[in-house]
Coordinates of C-alpha atoms in Angstrom, one line a residue:
M1 CA 3.6 51.0 -17.8
C2 CA 5.2 52.1 -21.0
G3 CA 7.7 51.5 -23.7
I4 CA 11.0 53.4 -23.9
T5 CA 13.7 53.8 -26.4
G6 CA 16.6 56.1 -27.2
W7 CA 19.9 56.8 -28.8
V8 CA 23.1 58.5 -27.5
A9 CA 25.8 59.5 -29.9
F10 CA 28.8 61.7 -28.9
R11 CA 30.1 62.1 -32.5
H12 CA 26.7 62.6 -34.1
D13 CA 24.1 65.3 -34.1
L14 CA 20.9 63.5 -33.3
R15 CA 18.7 66.5 -34.0
D16 CA 19.0 65.3 -37.6
E17 CA 17.7 61.8 -36.7
R18 CA 14.2 62.5 -35.6
E19 CA 12.7 60.2 -38.3
T20 CA 14.8 57.3 -37.0
L21 CA 13.8 58.1 -33.4
D22 CA 10.2 58.2 -34.4
A23 CA 10.5 54.7 -36.1
M24 CA 12.2 53.3 -32.9
T25 CA 9.5 54.8 -30.7
E26 CA 6.6 53.5 -32.8
T27 CA 7.8 49.9 -32.3
M28 CA 6.7 50.4 -28.7
A29 CA 3.2 51.5 -29.6
C30 CA 1.7 48.3 -28.2
R31 CA 3.3 48.9 -24.9
G32 CA 2.0 52.5 -24.8
P33 CA -1.2 53.0 -26.7
D34 CA -2.3 56.2 -24.9
D35 CA 0.3 58.7 -25.8
R36 CA 3.7 59.3 -27.3
G37 CA 6.6 61.8 -26.9
T38 CA 10.2 62.4 -27.8
F39 CA 13.1 64.5 -26.5
T40 CA 16.0 65.4 -28.7
T41 CA 19.2 67.3 -28.1
E42 CA 22.6 67.2 -29.9
H43 CA 23.9 64.0 -28.5
A44 CA 20.8 62.3 -27.0
A45 CA 17.4 61.3 -28.3
L46 CA 14.7 59.7 -26.1
G47 CA 11.4 58.2 -27.2
H48 CA 8.4 57.2 -25.1
R49 CA 5.0 55.4 -25.6
R50 CA 2.7 55.7 -22.6
L51 CA 0.1 53.3 -21.1
A52 CA -1.5 55.7 -18.6
I53 CA -2.0 54.1 -15.1
I54 CA -1.4 56.9 -12.5
D55 CA -2.2 60.6 -13.0
L56 CA -3.7 60.1 -16.4
P57 CA -3.4 63.8 -17.6
G58 CA -0.2 64.6 -15.7
G59 CA 2.3 61.8 -16.4
R60 CA 3.3 62.6 -19.9
Q61 CA 6.9 61.7 -21.0
P62 CA 9.7 62.3 -21.7
M63 CA 9.7 64.3 -18.5
R64 CA 12.4 66.9 -18.0
V65 CA 13.7 69.4 -15.5
D66 CA 15.8 72.3 -16.9
T67 CA 18.7 73.0 -14.5
P68 CA 21.4 75.7 -14.8
G69 CA 23.8 73.0 -16.0
G70 CA 21.5 71.6 -18.7
P71 CA 18.3 69.6 -19.1
V72 CA 17.7 66.3 -17.2
A73 CA 15.2 64.2 -19.1
L74 CA 13.6 60.9 -18.2
V75 CA 11.8 58.1 -20.0
Y76 CA 10.4 55.6 -17.6
S77 CA 8.6 52.2 -17.8
G78 CA 7.0 50.6 -14.8
E79 CA 5.7 51.5 -11.4
S80 CA 7.3 52.7 -8.1
Y81 CA 5.1 51.4 -5.3
N82 CA 6.7 53.6 -2.6
F83 CA 6.5 56.8 -4.6
T84 CA 4.2 58.6 -2.1
E85 CA 6.7 58.1 0.7
L86 CA 9.5 59.3 -1.6
R87 CA 7.5 62.3 -2.7
D88 CA 6.9 63.3 0.9
E89 CA 10.6 63.0 1.7
L90 CA 11.6 65.0 -1.4
R91 CA 9.1 67.7 -0.5
G92 CA 10.8 67.9 2.9
R93 CA 14.0 68.5 1.0
G94 CA 12.6 71.4 -1.0
H95 CA 11.4 69.7 -4.2
R96 CA 8.1 70.9 -5.7
F97 CA 5.9 68.7 -7.8
E98 CA 3.5 69.6 -10.7
T99 CA 1.9 66.2 -11.1
S100 CA 0.8 63.3 -8.9
S101 CA 2.7 60.7 -11.1
D102 CA 5.4 58.4 -9.9
T103 CA 7.5 59.4 -12.9
E104 CA 8.0 62.9 -11.6
V105 CA 9.0 61.4 -8.2
V106 CA 11.7 59.2 -9.9
L107 CA 13.0 62.2 -11.8
H108 CA 13.3 64.4 -8.7
A109 CA 14.8 61.5 -6.8
Y110 CA 17.6 61.4 -9.3
L111 CA 18.2 65.1 -9.0
E112 CA 18.4 64.6 -5.2
W113 CA 20.4 61.4 -4.9
G114 CA 21.8 60.6 -8.3
V115 CA 22.1 56.9 -9.2
A116 CA 21.7 56.1 -5.5
L117 CA 18.0 56.6 -6.1
A118 CA 17.8 53.0 -7.2
D119 CA 18.4 51.8 -3.6
R120 CA 15.3 53.7 -2.5
L121 CA 12.8 52.4 -5.1
N122 CA 10.4 49.6 -4.5
G123 CA 8.8 48.5 -7.7
M124 CA 9.2 47.2 -11.2
Y125 CA 10.9 49.6 -13.5
A126 CA 13.3 50.2 -16.4
F127 CA 14.2 53.8 -17.1
A128 CA 16.8 56.0 -18.8
I129 CA 17.9 59.5 -17.8
W130 CA 19.8 61.9 -20.0
D131 CA 21.8 64.1 -17.7
G132 CA 22.7 67.2 -19.8
R133 CA 24.8 68.6 -16.9
D134 CA 27.4 65.9 -17.5
D135 CA 26.4 64.6 -20.9
K136 CA 25.7 61.1 -19.7
L137 CA 23.0 58.5 -20.0
V138 CA 21.9 56.5 -16.9
M139 CA 19.9 53.3 -17.4
V140 CA 18.4 51.5 -14.3
R141 CA 16.5 48.2 -14.1
D142 CA 14.6 46.8 -11.2
R143 CA 16.1 44.1 -8.9
M144 CA 14.3 41.1 -10.2
G145 CA 14.2 41.9 -13.9
I146 CA 10.4 42.3 -14.0
K147 CA 10.6 45.0 -16.7
P148 CA 12.7 44.3 -19.8
F149 CA 15.6 46.6 -20.8
Y150 CA 18.0 46.2 -23.7
Y151 CA 21.0 48.2 -25.1
Y152 CA 23.3 48.0 -28.0
E153 CA 26.7 49.7 -27.7
T154 CA 27.9 51.7 -30.8
A155 CA 31.2 53.3 -31.8
D156 CA 30.2 56.6 -30.2
G157 CA 27.4 55.8 -27.7
V158 CA 24.5 53.4 -27.3
L159 CA 21.0 52.5 -28.4
F160 CA 18.4 51.2 -25.9
G161 CA 14.8 50.0 -25.7
S162 CA 12.3 48.2 -23.7
E163 CA 12.4 45.5 -26.4
P164 CA 14.9 44.4 -29.0
K165 CA 12.5 45.6 -31.8
A166 CA 13.1 49.2 -30.8
I167 CA 16.9 48.8 -31.3
L168 CA 16.5 46.7 -34.5
A169 CA 14.5 49.6 -36.0
N170 CA 17.6 51.7 -36.1
P171 CA 19.2 51.3 -39.6
G172 CA 22.7 51.0 -38.0
V173 CA 21.8 47.7 -36.5
E174 CA 22.0 44.4 -38.5
P175 CA 19.6 41.8 -37.1
T176 CA 22.3 39.1 -36.7
V177 CA 22.2 35.9 -34.6
T178 CA 25.4 33.9 -34.2
L179 CA 26.0 30.4 -32.8
D180 CA 26.2 32.0 -29.3
G181 CA 22.7 33.4 -29.8
I182 CA 21.3 30.1 -30.9
R183 CA 22.9 28.5 -27.8
E184 CA 21.1 31.0 -25.6
L185 CA 17.9 30.5 -27.6
F186 CA 17.8 26.8 -27.0
G187 CA 19.6 26.5 -23.7
F188 CA 16.6 27.6 -21.5
V189 CA 18.9 29.1 -18.9
K190 CA 18.4 32.9 -19.3
T191 CA 22.0 33.8 -19.0
P192 CA 22.2 37.2 -17.2
G193 CA 22.8 40.0 -19.7
H194 CA 22.4 37.8 -22.8
A195 CA 20.0 39.1 -25.5
V196 CA 20.4 36.5 -28.3
W197 CA 20.8 39.2 -30.9
D198 CA 24.5 39.8 -31.8
G199 CA 25.9 43.0 -30.2
M200 CA 22.8 43.5 -28.0
R201 CA 22.7 43.1 -24.2
E202 CA 20.2 43.2 -21.4
V203 CA 20.6 45.7 -18.6
E204 CA 21.0 43.1 -15.9
P205 CA 18.5 43.2 -13.1
G206 CA 19.7 45.2 -10.1
T207 CA 22.2 47.2 -12.1
V208 CA 22.8 50.8 -13.3
V209 CA 24.5 51.2 -16.7
T210 CA 26.0 54.6 -17.3
V211 CA 27.2 55.8 -20.8
D212 CA 29.4 58.9 -21.2
R213 CA 32.2 60.0 -23.4
N214 CA 34.6 57.5 -21.7
G215 CA 32.4 54.5 -22.6
L216 CA 29.9 52.3 -20.8
H217 CA 30.1 51.4 -17.1
T218 CA 28.0 48.9 -15.1
T219 CA 27.5 49.0 -11.4
R220 CA 25.3 46.6 -9.3
Y221 CA 23.0 48.1 -6.6
W222 CA 21.3 44.9 -5.6
A223 CA 22.1 41.1 -5.5
L224 CA 20.6 38.2 -3.7
R225 CA 22.7 37.9 -0.5
T226 CA 22.9 35.2 2.1
R227 CA 22.0 36.2 5.7
E228 CA 21.3 34.1 8.8
H229 CA 17.6 33.7 9.4
T230 CA 16.9 34.1 13.1
D231 CA 13.1 34.2 13.3
D232 CA 11.3 31.1 14.5
Q233 CA 8.6 29.4 12.4
A234 CA 5.6 31.2 13.8
T235 CA 7.3 34.6 13.5
T236 CA 8.3 33.8 10.0
V237 CA 4.8 32.9 8.9
A238 CA 3.5 36.1 10.5
R239 CA 6.2 38.1 8.7
V240 CA 5.3 36.6 5.4
R241 CA 1.7 37.5 5.8
E242 CA 2.6 41.0 7.0
L243 CA 4.7 41.5 3.9
L244 CA 2.0 40.1 1.6
D245 CA -0.7 42.4 3.0
D246 CA 1.6 45.5 2.5
I247 CA 2.7 44.4 -1.0
V248 CA -0.8 43.7 -2.3
A249 CA -2.1 47.0 -0.9
R250 CA 0.7 48.9 -2.7
Q251 CA 0.3 47.1 -6.0
L252 CA -3.5 47.7 -6.1
V253 CA -2.9 51.5 -6.5
A254 CA -4.0 52.6 -9.9
D255 CA -6.3 55.2 -11.6
V256 CA -7.6 52.7 -14.0
P257 CA -9.7 49.4 -13.7
R258 CA -7.8 46.6 -11.9
C259 CA -8.2 42.8 -11.8
V260 CA -6.5 39.6 -10.7
L261 CA -5.3 36.6 -12.6
L262 CA -6.8 33.5 -10.8
S263 CA -5.6 29.9 -11.6
G264 CA -6.9 28.2 -8.5
G265 CA -3.4 27.5 -7.3
L266 CA -2.1 28.6 -3.9
D267 CA -0.3 31.6 -5.2
S268 CA -2.9 33.4 -7.2
S269 CA -5.7 32.3 -4.8
A270 CA -3.8 33.9 -1.8
M271 CA -3.2 37.1 -3.7
T272 CA -6.9 37.2 -4.8
A273 CA -8.2 36.7 -1.4
I274 CA -5.9 39.3 0.1
A275 CA -6.9 41.8 -2.6
A276 CA -10.6 41.1 -1.9
Q277 CA -10.1 42.0 1.7
Q278 CA -8.4 45.2 1.0
L279 CA -10.4 46.8 -1.8
D280 CA -13.6 48.7 -1.2
E281 CA -14.9 47.5 -4.5
R282 CA -15.6 44.0 -5.8
V283 CA -12.5 42.4 -7.2
R284 CA -12.6 41.3 -10.9
S285 CA -10.9 38.0 -11.5
F286 CA -10.1 36.1 -14.7
A287 CA -9.0 32.6 -15.5
V288 CA -8.0 30.8 -18.7
D289 CA -9.7 27.5 -19.6
F290 CA -10.2 25.3 -22.7
V291 CA -13.4 23.9 -24.3
G292 CA -14.2 20.6 -22.6
H293 CA -11.0 20.6 -20.5
A294 CA -12.5 19.9 -17.1
E295 CA -14.9 17.2 -18.4
N296 CA -12.2 15.4 -20.3
F297 CA -9.2 16.1 -18.1
V298 CA -6.6 13.3 -17.8
P299 CA -4.1 13.6 -15.0
D300 CA -0.4 13.3 -16.0
E301 CA 3.0 13.7 -14.4
M302 CA 2.8 17.5 -14.6
R303 CA -0.8 18.2 -13.7
A304 CA -2.9 16.2 -11.3
T305 CA -6.1 18.3 -11.5
P306 CA -7.7 20.9 -13.8
D307 CA -7.9 24.5 -12.6
A308 CA -11.6 25.3 -13.0
P309 CA -13.1 23.7 -9.8
Y310 CA -10.5 25.5 -7.6
V311 CA -10.9 28.8 -9.4
H312 CA -14.6 28.8 -8.8
D313 CA -14.1 27.8 -5.1
V314 CA -11.9 30.9 -4.6
A315 CA -14.1 33.2 -6.6
E316 CA -17.1 32.2 -4.5
L317 CA -15.3 32.5 -1.1
A318 CA -13.6 35.8 -2.0
G319 CA -16.8 37.2 -3.7
T320 CA -15.0 38.2 -6.9
D321 CA -16.7 39.2 -10.1
H322 CA -15.2 36.3 -12.0
Q323 CA -15.0 35.4 -15.7
D324 CA -13.5 32.3 -17.4
I325 CA -11.8 33.0 -20.7
V326 CA -12.5 29.7 -22.6
L327 CA -10.4 29.0 -25.6
N328 CA -10.7 26.3 -28.3
S329 CA -8.0 24.5 -30.3
A330 CA -8.5 26.5 -33.4
Q331 CA -7.7 29.7 -31.5
L332 CA -4.6 28.2 -29.9
A333 CA -3.2 26.8 -33.2
D334 CA -4.1 29.9 -35.2
P335 CA -0.9 30.9 -37.1
E336 CA -1.8 34.6 -36.7
V337 CA -1.9 34.2 -32.9
R338 CA 1.5 32.5 -33.0
A339 CA 2.8 35.3 -35.1
Q340 CA 1.5 37.9 -32.6
V341 CA 3.3 36.1 -29.8
I342 CA 6.6 35.9 -31.8
R343 CA 6.3 39.6 -32.6
A344 CA 5.7 40.4 -28.9
R345 CA 8.8 38.4 -27.8
D346 CA 11.1 39.1 -30.8
L347 CA 12.3 35.5 -30.5
P348 CA 11.0 32.0 -31.0
N349 CA 11.6 30.9 -27.4
G350 CA 8.1 30.3 -26.3
L351 CA 6.1 27.6 -24.6
G352 CA 3.8 26.6 -27.4
D353 CA 0.0 26.6 -26.6
M354 CA 0.8 28.1 -23.1
D355 CA 2.1 31.3 -24.8
A356 CA -0.9 31.4 -27.1
S357 CA -3.4 31.0 -24.4
L358 CA -1.6 33.6 -22.2
Y359 CA -1.7 36.1 -25.0
L360 CA -5.4 35.4 -25.7
L361 CA -6.2 35.6 -22.0
F362 CA -4.5 39.0 -21.7
K363 CA -6.1 40.3 -24.9
A364 CA -9.6 39.4 -23.5
I365 CA -8.8 40.9 -20.1
R366 CA -7.7 44.2 -21.7
G367 CA -11.3 44.8 -22.8
H368 CA -12.2 45.1 -19.1
S369 CA -9.1 46.1 -17.2
T370 CA -5.7 47.9 -17.7
V371 CA -3.9 46.5 -14.6
A372 CA -3.8 42.9 -13.4
L373 CA -2.1 41.3 -10.4
S374 CA -0.5 37.9 -11.0
G375 CA 0.7 35.1 -8.8
E376 CA 3.8 34.7 -10.9
S377 CA 7.1 33.9 -9.1
A378 CA 5.7 32.5 -5.9
D379 CA 7.1 29.0 -6.9
E380 CA 10.6 30.4 -7.3
V381 CA 10.4 32.3 -4.0
F382 CA 8.7 29.7 -1.8
G383 CA 9.9 26.5 -3.5
G384 CA 7.0 25.1 -5.4
Y385 CA 8.2 23.3 -8.4
Q386 CA 8.5 19.6 -8.7
Q387 CA 12.3 19.8 -9.4
F388 CA 12.8 21.2 -5.8
F389 CA 11.8 17.7 -4.6
D390 CA 13.2 15.5 -7.4
P391 CA 16.3 13.6 -6.1
E392 CA 17.8 13.4 -9.6
A393 CA 17.3 17.1 -10.2
R394 CA 18.7 18.0 -6.8
K395 CA 21.9 16.0 -7.4
A396 CA 22.5 17.0 -11.0
A397 CA 25.3 19.4 -11.8
T398 CA 23.0 21.5 -14.0
F399 CA 19.9 23.7 -13.8
P400 CA 17.3 21.5 -12.0
W401 CA 14.5 22.3 -14.4
L402 CA 16.5 21.0 -17.4
V403 CA 16.6 17.5 -15.7
R404 CA 12.8 17.4 -15.7
F405 CA 12.5 18.8 -19.2
A406 CA 14.8 16.2 -20.5
R407 CA 12.9 13.4 -18.8
H408 CA 9.6 14.9 -20.0
R409 CA 10.6 15.4 -23.6
G410 CA 13.3 12.7 -24.2
E411 CA 15.1 12.2 -27.4
R412 CA 12.0 12.7 -29.4
G413 CA 12.1 16.3 -28.4
Q414 CA 15.4 16.9 -30.1
I415 CA 14.6 18.9 -33.2
L416 CA 17.8 20.6 -34.2
N417 CA 19.7 20.1 -37.4
P418 CA 22.4 17.5 -36.6
A419 CA 25.2 19.6 -38.1
L420 CA 24.1 22.7 -36.1
L421 CA 23.7 20.6 -32.9
N422 CA 27.3 19.4 -33.2
N423 CA 28.6 23.0 -33.6
L424 CA 26.5 24.3 -30.7
R425 CA 28.2 22.2 -28.0
M426 CA 25.2 22.8 -25.8
E427 CA 26.3 20.7 -22.9
E428 CA 29.4 22.8 -22.5
Y429 CA 27.5 26.1 -22.8
V430 CA 24.9 25.1 -20.2
G431 CA 27.5 23.7 -17.9
D432 CA 29.5 26.9 -18.0
A433 CA 26.4 29.0 -17.2
Y434 CA 25.5 26.7 -14.4
R435 CA 29.0 26.8 -12.8
T436 CA 29.2 30.6 -13.1
S437 CA 25.9 31.0 -11.4
V438 CA 26.5 28.5 -8.5
S439 CA 29.8 30.2 -7.8
R440 CA 27.9 33.4 -6.9
V441 CA 25.9 31.7 -4.1
E442 CA 27.2 32.9 -0.8
P443 CA 27.4 30.0 1.7
L444 CA 26.1 30.2 5.2
P445 CA 28.6 29.0 7.9
G446 CA 27.4 25.8 9.6
E447 CA 24.8 25.1 7.0
S448 CA 24.2 21.4 6.3
A449 CA 24.9 19.9 2.9
L450 CA 21.2 19.6 2.1
E451 CA 20.5 23.2 3.2
S452 CA 23.4 24.4 1.2
R453 CA 22.3 22.6 -2.0
M454 CA 18.7 23.8 -1.6
R455 CA 20.0 27.4 -1.2
E456 CA 21.8 26.9 -4.6
I457 CA 18.6 25.6 -6.2
C458 CA 16.6 28.5 -4.9
Y459 CA 19.2 30.9 -6.1
L460 CA 19.2 29.4 -9.6
H461 CA 15.4 29.7 -9.8
L462 CA 15.4 33.3 -8.6
T463 CA 18.2 34.5 -10.9
H464 CA 17.5 32.4 -14.0
F465 CA 14.2 30.5 -14.2
V466 CA 12.0 33.3 -12.9
R467 CA 13.4 35.7 -15.5
I468 CA 12.3 33.4 -18.3
L469 CA 8.7 33.6 -17.0
L470 CA 8.8 37.3 -16.2
D471 CA 9.9 38.1 -19.7
R472 CA 7.2 35.9 -21.1
K473 CA 4.6 37.6 -18.9
D474 CA 5.7 41.2 -19.6
R475 CA 6.0 40.8 -23.4
T476 CA 2.7 39.0 -24.0
S477 CA 0.8 41.3 -21.7
M478 CA 2.3 44.5 -23.0
A479 CA 1.6 43.4 -26.6
V480 CA -2.0 44.1 -25.8
G481 CA -1.4 47.1 -23.5
L482 CA -2.1 45.3 -20.2
E483 CA 0.1 46.0 -17.2
V484 CA 0.6 42.9 -15.1
R485 CA 2.1 43.3 -11.6
V486 CA 3.8 40.6 -9.7
P487 CA 3.5 41.0 -5.9
F488 CA 5.6 37.9 -5.1
C489 CA 8.6 39.7 -6.8
D490 CA 8.8 42.4 -4.1
H491 CA 12.4 42.4 -3.1
R492 CA 11.6 42.5 0.6
L493 CA 9.7 39.3 0.3
V494 CA 12.3 37.6 -1.9
E495 CA 15.2 38.5 0.4
Y496 CA 13.3 37.3 3.5
V497 CA 12.1 34.0 2.2
Y498 CA 15.3 33.2 0.3
N499 CA 17.2 33.2 3.6
T500 CA 14.7 30.9 5.5
P501 CA 16.1 27.4 5.8
W502 CA 14.7 24.7 3.5
S503 CA 13.5 22.8 6.5
M504 CA 11.2 25.8 7.3
K505 CA 10.1 26.3 3.7
T506 CA 8.8 22.7 3.8
F507 CA 7.9 22.4 7.5
D508 CA 4.6 20.6 6.8
G509 CA 6.2 18.1 4.4
R510 CA 4.9 19.9 1.3
E511 CA 5.8 22.6 -1.2
K512 CA 5.4 26.3 -0.2
S513 CA 4.7 25.6 3.4
L514 CA 5.3 29.2 4.5
L515 CA 2.9 30.7 2.0
R516 CA 0.2 28.1 2.8
A517 CA 0.4 28.7 6.5
A518 CA 0.5 32.5 6.0
T519 CA -2.7 32.6 3.9
A520 CA -4.7 29.5 4.9
D521 CA -7.2 31.6 6.8
V522 CA -8.5 33.3 3.6
L523 CA -8.5 30.3 1.3
P524 CA -11.0 27.5 0.6
Q525 CA -9.8 24.1 2.0
S526 CA -9.7 22.7 -1.5
V527 CA -7.0 25.1 -2.5
V528 CA -5.1 24.6 0.8
E529 CA -4.9 20.9 0.1
R530 CA -4.3 21.1 -3.7
V531 CA -1.0 19.8 -5.0
K532 CA 1.0 22.3 -7.2
S533 CA -0.2 22.3 -10.8
P534 CA 1.6 24.4 -13.5
Y535 CA 0.0 26.8 -15.9
P536 CA -2.6 24.8 -17.9
S537 CA -2.0 23.3 -21.3
T538 CA -4.6 22.0 -23.6
Q539 CA -5.1 18.2 -23.9
D540 CA -7.3 18.4 -27.0
P541 CA -5.7 16.1 -29.7
E542 CA -7.2 18.4 -32.4
Y543 CA -4.6 21.1 -31.4
A544 CA -1.7 18.7 -32.2
K545 CA -3.3 17.7 -35.5
K546 CA -3.5 21.3 -36.5
L547 CA 0.2 21.8 -35.7
R548 CA 1.1 18.9 -37.9
E549 CA -0.9 20.3 -40.8
H550 CA 0.8 23.7 -40.5
V551 CA 4.3 22.1 -40.3
R552 CA 3.7 20.0 -43.5
G553 CA 3.4 23.3 -45.4
Y554 CA 7.2 23.9 -44.9
L555 CA 8.4 20.5 -46.0
S556 CA 7.8 21.2 -49.7
A557 CA 9.7 24.5 -49.6
D558 CA 13.4 25.3 -49.4
H559 CA 12.8 27.2 -46.1
P560 CA 15.6 28.5 -43.9
V561 CA 14.0 26.9 -40.9
F562 CA 15.8 23.8 -41.9
D563 CA 19.1 25.5 -41.3
I564 CA 18.1 25.2 -37.6
V565 CA 15.6 22.3 -37.5
D566 CA 16.2 18.7 -38.6
R567 CA 14.2 18.2 -41.9
D568 CA 14.2 14.4 -41.5
W569 CA 12.7 14.7 -38.0
I570 CA 10.0 17.0 -39.2
R571 CA 9.2 14.8 -42.2
Q572 CA 8.9 11.8 -39.9
V573 CA 6.6 13.3 -37.3
A574 CA 4.6 15.3 -39.8
H575 CA 3.3 12.1 -41.4
G576 CA 3.4 9.9 -38.3
E577 CA 0.4 8.8 -36.2
E578 CA 1.6 9.4 -32.6
I579 CA 2.0 12.9 -31.3
D580 CA 3.2 12.8 -27.7
Q581 CA 4.2 15.8 -25.6
A582 CA 7.8 15.8 -26.9
V583 CA 6.7 15.7 -30.6
R584 CA 4.1 18.4 -30.0
F585 CA 6.7 20.7 -28.4
G586 CA 9.0 20.1 -31.4
L587 CA 6.2 21.0 -33.8
E588 CA 5.4 24.1 -31.9
R589 CA 9.1 25.2 -31.8
T590 CA 9.5 24.5 -35.5
L591 CA 6.5 26.7 -36.4
D592 CA 7.8 29.5 -34.0
I593 CA 11.3 29.4 -35.7
A594 CA 9.8 29.5 -39.2
I595 CA 7.5 32.5 -38.4
W596 CA 10.4 34.3 -36.7
L597 CA 12.7 33.8 -39.7
D598 CA 10.0 35.1 -42.0
M599 CA 9.2 38.1 -39.8
Y600 CA 12.6 39.3 -38.7
K601 CA 14.8 37.9 -41.6
P602 CA 17.8 37.6 -39.2
V603 CA 21.3 37.1 -40.6
L604 CA 22.3 33.7 -39.3
K605 CA 26.0 33.1 -38.7
L606 CA 26.0 29.4 -37.7
S607 CA 29.6 28.3 -38.3

């Protein structure tokens, strides 16, 4: 896992821009604390920061092969879980390897198959190859969008980076956010390709972007396709388990200490139990908790139970070396922690205390492990969220999670400046994004109306919602140099389960029926019977009080936050008594925006 960046300019000698390349590269230091390297030629400059995971001495980057037609150089972030099979195949085709790293395999795969190498990779990756034989840059991103990848088209080429901060470090880029960027920031829809910053784009998951003297060209090598599912229920359950066993085994490969993230839910518990069966060593597991949370827990609409009892049941049964990372409200509300999260994500689009606790959890884990496996994305794959079963969310002509968010937060959660809100036309923006996405769902002939609708809802979660959480996971973990792997995002599992009928996904009348049946033999009964509970959030009222204290500090100043946030709303809630979930979220979002404005000083074009 690493951080990459680079610059291609066909009317510019980049050998004179080493200082700028160094500045862009250093913004990725958190992603790669172990090593750095650059590659510069007349029209291409590549930068790399390395987090060493496999072949610690041999995987240095940029990695290059000098051919008779010119150098071919690679900067690579991520992991290829099938690199050993690919290396064997390439050796059979005459390739010779000097290291045991997956990076070298990817480079030689490009030399052998060109951009078609993407079809052969199983993993999470974002990489760029400068092909000096044809003077072109090739950028490739994994199928699910696990690894972030951004680019910024220029008059004579392109800038790119693992994160926007790498691109923004180039003096030719003005940090501008327009109305369209604000729409994306507050829409919570993760429009494919949209990067919020004006002029910047994401390399879309499952695509290859090529830049040459004729411009920029995008091709898609993978998309979520509809296929008839012919396996019966028993065969399907067995196939899910077979895939999970193989996926976890592949993703446990590392030359550094490994661990698992354990929440006590079905997803992370299944992954932990399978990992414990496969490893010869005792699995290390970590969970986040809050001071007094289990003792004072109050069930609500989102969470019926605290995590801790279930976490400990799994740890005991699987025999893990377990540690709870217990946080208090002062840590969660610390402005410095909030600033670190904003810096990690480059945008104020977080989830409040859930982002802070995730960052602090990862920071604590990094003291023990370099690689962690997460249960992230199982809800999107197997159908675990409440909105999958909510009649109103199912029927609504919008993204289902927005229906539940609106119900949960209500009008009290509306924090935007009224003039800005009027200009944004958010309903139209979200509606257009929804209709565009649903139009891409391939129907299955003969499918019932319910099955067809649930296919659409699954598709929306797998192409929009999951990317929100994957970006959050990557950016907060890599901010502390921790590689988090997501077994449930293996494209083989995603493709297989996506095409199972909804009736089979819920055959026992509950959420995630297939996953529960496939892993029940390795789980404690308490977890098998537990109802889905989202990532935990503190219930300590002291946290909300601290938020209000911090927000009050902005009311006396002429701060640009009020170009975005409604000052009257802030004034009212900052001095009120009641702080419900909607108000708390509004306070968190306001603080995020204020810190982001101070940190990045973006040029806002809001008219």
